[in-house]
XYZ file of C-alpha atoms in Angstrom:
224
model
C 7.793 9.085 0.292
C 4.974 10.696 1.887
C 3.598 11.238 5.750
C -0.326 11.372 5.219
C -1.826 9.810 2.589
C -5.257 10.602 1.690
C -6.541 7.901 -0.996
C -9.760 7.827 -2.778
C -9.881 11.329 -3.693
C -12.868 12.218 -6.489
C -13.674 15.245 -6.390
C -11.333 19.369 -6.361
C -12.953 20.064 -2.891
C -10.983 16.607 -1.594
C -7.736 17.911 -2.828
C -8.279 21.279 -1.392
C -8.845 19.658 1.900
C -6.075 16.971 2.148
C -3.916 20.117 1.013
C -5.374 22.784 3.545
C -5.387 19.491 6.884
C -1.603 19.427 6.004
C -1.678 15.708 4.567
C 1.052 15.500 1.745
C -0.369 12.610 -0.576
C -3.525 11.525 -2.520
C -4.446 8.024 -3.922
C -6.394 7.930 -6.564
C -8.278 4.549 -7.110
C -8.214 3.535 -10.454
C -9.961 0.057 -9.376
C -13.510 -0.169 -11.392
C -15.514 -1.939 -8.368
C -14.544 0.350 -5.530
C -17.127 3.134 -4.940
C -13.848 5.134 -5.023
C -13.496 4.468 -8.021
C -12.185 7.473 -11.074
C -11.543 6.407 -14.385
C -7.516 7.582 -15.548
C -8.647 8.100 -18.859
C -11.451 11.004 -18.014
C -10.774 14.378 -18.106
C -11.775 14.478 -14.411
C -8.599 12.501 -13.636
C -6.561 14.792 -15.222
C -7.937 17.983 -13.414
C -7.915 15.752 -10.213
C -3.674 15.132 -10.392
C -3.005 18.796 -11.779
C -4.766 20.066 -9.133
C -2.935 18.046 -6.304
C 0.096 18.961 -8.193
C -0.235 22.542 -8.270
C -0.326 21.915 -4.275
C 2.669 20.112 -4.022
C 1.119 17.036 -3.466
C 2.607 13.182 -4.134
C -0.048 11.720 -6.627
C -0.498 8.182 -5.913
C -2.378 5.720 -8.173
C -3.657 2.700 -7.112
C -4.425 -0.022 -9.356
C -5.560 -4.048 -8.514
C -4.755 -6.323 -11.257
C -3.797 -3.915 -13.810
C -1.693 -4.860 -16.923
C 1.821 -2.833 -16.880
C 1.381 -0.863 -20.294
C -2.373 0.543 -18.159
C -0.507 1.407 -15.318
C 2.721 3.592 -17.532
C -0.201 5.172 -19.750
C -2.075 6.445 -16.778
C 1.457 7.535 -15.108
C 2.604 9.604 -17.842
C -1.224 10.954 -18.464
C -1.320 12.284 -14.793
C 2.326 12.873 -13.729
C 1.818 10.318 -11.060
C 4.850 10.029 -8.772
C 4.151 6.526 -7.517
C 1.826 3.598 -8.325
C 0.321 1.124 -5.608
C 0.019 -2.308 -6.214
C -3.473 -3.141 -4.158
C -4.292 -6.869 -5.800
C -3.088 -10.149 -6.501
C 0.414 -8.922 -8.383
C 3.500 -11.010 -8.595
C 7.142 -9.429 -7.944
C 8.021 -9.895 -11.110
C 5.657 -7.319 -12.212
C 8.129 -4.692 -10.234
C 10.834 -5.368 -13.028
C 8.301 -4.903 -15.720
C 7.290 -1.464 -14.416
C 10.725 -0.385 -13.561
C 11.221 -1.114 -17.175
C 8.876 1.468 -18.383
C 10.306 4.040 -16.422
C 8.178 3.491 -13.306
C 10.753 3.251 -10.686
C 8.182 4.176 -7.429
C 6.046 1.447 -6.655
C 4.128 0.833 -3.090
C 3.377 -2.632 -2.570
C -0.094 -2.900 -0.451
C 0.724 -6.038 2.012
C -2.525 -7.973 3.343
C -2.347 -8.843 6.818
C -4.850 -10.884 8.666
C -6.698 -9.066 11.187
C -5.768 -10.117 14.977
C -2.870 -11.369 16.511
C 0.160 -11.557 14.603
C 3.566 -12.843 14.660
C 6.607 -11.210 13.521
C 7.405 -14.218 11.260
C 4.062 -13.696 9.812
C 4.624 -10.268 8.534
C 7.761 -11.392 7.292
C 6.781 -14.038 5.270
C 4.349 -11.295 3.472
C 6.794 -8.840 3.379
C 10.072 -10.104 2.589
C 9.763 -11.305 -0.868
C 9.303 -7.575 -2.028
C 11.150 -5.606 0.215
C 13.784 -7.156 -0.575
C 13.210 -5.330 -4.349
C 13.584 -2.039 -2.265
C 9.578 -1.569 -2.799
C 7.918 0.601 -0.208
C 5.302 -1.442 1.970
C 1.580 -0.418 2.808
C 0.603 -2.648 5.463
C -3.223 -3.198 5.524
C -5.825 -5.317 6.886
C -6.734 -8.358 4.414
C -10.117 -7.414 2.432
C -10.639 -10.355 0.762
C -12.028 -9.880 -2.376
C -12.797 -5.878 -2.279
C -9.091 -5.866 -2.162
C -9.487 -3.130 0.747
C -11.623 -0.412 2.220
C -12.560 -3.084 5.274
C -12.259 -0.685 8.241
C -10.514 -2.939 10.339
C -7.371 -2.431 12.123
C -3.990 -4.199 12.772
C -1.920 -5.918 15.271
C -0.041 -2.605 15.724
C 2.118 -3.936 18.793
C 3.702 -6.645 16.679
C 4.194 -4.512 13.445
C 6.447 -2.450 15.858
C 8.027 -5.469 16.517
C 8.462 -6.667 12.968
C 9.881 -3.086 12.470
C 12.529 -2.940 14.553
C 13.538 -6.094 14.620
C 13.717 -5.588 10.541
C 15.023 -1.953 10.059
C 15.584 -1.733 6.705
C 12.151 -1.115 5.472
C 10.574 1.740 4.094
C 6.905 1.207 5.118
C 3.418 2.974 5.791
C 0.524 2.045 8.266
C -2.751 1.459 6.858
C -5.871 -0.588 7.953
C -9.188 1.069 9.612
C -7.000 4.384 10.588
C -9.376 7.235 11.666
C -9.354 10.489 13.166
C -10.027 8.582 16.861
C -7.550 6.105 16.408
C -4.628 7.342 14.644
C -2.529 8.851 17.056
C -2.462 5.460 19.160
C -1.608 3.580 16.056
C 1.229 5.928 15.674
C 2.287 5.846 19.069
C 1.789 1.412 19.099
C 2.833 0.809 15.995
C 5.998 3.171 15.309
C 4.916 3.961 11.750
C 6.734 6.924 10.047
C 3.571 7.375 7.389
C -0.354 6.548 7.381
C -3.068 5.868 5.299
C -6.814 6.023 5.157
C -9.690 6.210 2.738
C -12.589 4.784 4.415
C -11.958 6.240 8.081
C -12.400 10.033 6.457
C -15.624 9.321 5.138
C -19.113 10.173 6.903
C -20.815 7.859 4.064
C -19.156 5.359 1.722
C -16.843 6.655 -0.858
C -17.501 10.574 0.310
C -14.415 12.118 1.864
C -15.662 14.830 4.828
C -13.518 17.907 4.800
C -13.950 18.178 8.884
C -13.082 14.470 9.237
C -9.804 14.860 7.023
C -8.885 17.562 8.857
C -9.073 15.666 12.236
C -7.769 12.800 11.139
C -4.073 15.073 9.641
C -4.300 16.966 13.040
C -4.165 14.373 15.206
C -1.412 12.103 13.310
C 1.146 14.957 12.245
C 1.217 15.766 16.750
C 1.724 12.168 16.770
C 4.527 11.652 14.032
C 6.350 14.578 15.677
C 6.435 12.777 18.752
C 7.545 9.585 17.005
């Protein structure tokens, strides 16, 4: 689906660097608490996603909570090509959004962080990949639903993965520029995420930290 994601995006300047570090996706968070938050229904949305699309790249949104008929309108409004599922959402909410013609859907998956087992994961994981939903696997945030800076067990994830094989999944969970290469390299993920790690204060994406943070994980997928 994507190899860098980027989410959080607010403003032109943070599409033109996610585009220009050679990240390939955006996430825009259409959550009303987050201080990430941008409202689908502005016009500031809308120049956001044509923007990224001009660029070529995958527009993500991420909702917590949301009611199906939110999540289609602000799909067709911004020509998203996925939607992230980032709160408390049953899998039968995959069938109603398949049903409106929303057929890519990320599921985020919550992990504790600390030592994990592979039976752990599983238990998380298994009741929606086996609906062929992509996986985001990040650190539990409680209540914020995300955004906690902390990182994973990567070590056992690899486990889980190749023990599993069959699922399409992305690494998420305190990634920054300093630590995204070893999470690669631990972990085995294909894809990555960060919002939080990219930012010199809270909800502000940094060009220069964007930039480090795609330089140092596209060496480290290519190695993969």
């Amino acid at each position: 689906m994507f190899h860098i994601k980027i989410c959080g995006v607010q403003e032109i300047v943070d599409i033109e660097a996610v585009f220009g570090s050679g990240a390939d996706a955006i996430g825009l968070n259409f959550y009303p608490p987050s201080c990430r938050f941008i409202d689908p229904e502005e016009t500031s949305a809308a120049h956001l996603a044509s923007k990224a699309g001009e660029l070529g790249l995958t527009r993500i949104g991420v909702f917590v909570n949301a009611p199906v008929e939110a999540m289609q309108r602000a799909s067709e409004r911004l020509e998203l090509e996925a939607v992230q599922l980032h709160g408390d959402e049953q899998v039968g909410i995959v069938s109603g959004l398949h049903d409106k013609g929303i057929t890519e859907v990320i599921r985020a998956i919550k992990l504790p962080v600390g030592p994990l087992t592979i039976q752990a994961i599983e238990n998380r994981v298994n009741p929606w990949a086996s609906l062929g939903t992509h996986l985001l696997l990040d650190a539990d945030g409680g209540k914020n639903h995300g955004g906690t800076g902390k990182t994973l067990d990567w070590g056992t994830i690899r486990q889980w993965s190749d023990q599993r094989g069959d699922v399409s999944w992305t690494l998420a969970g305190g990634l920054n520029p300093g630590n995204v290469a070893a999470a690669i390299a631990k972990s085995g993920a294909a894809s990555v995420d960060t919002a939080s790690g990219v930012e010199e204060d809270r909800g502000t994406k940094s060009g220069r930290l964007v930039s480090q943070f795609s330089k140092h994980a596209l060496a480290s997928l290519q190695r993969s």
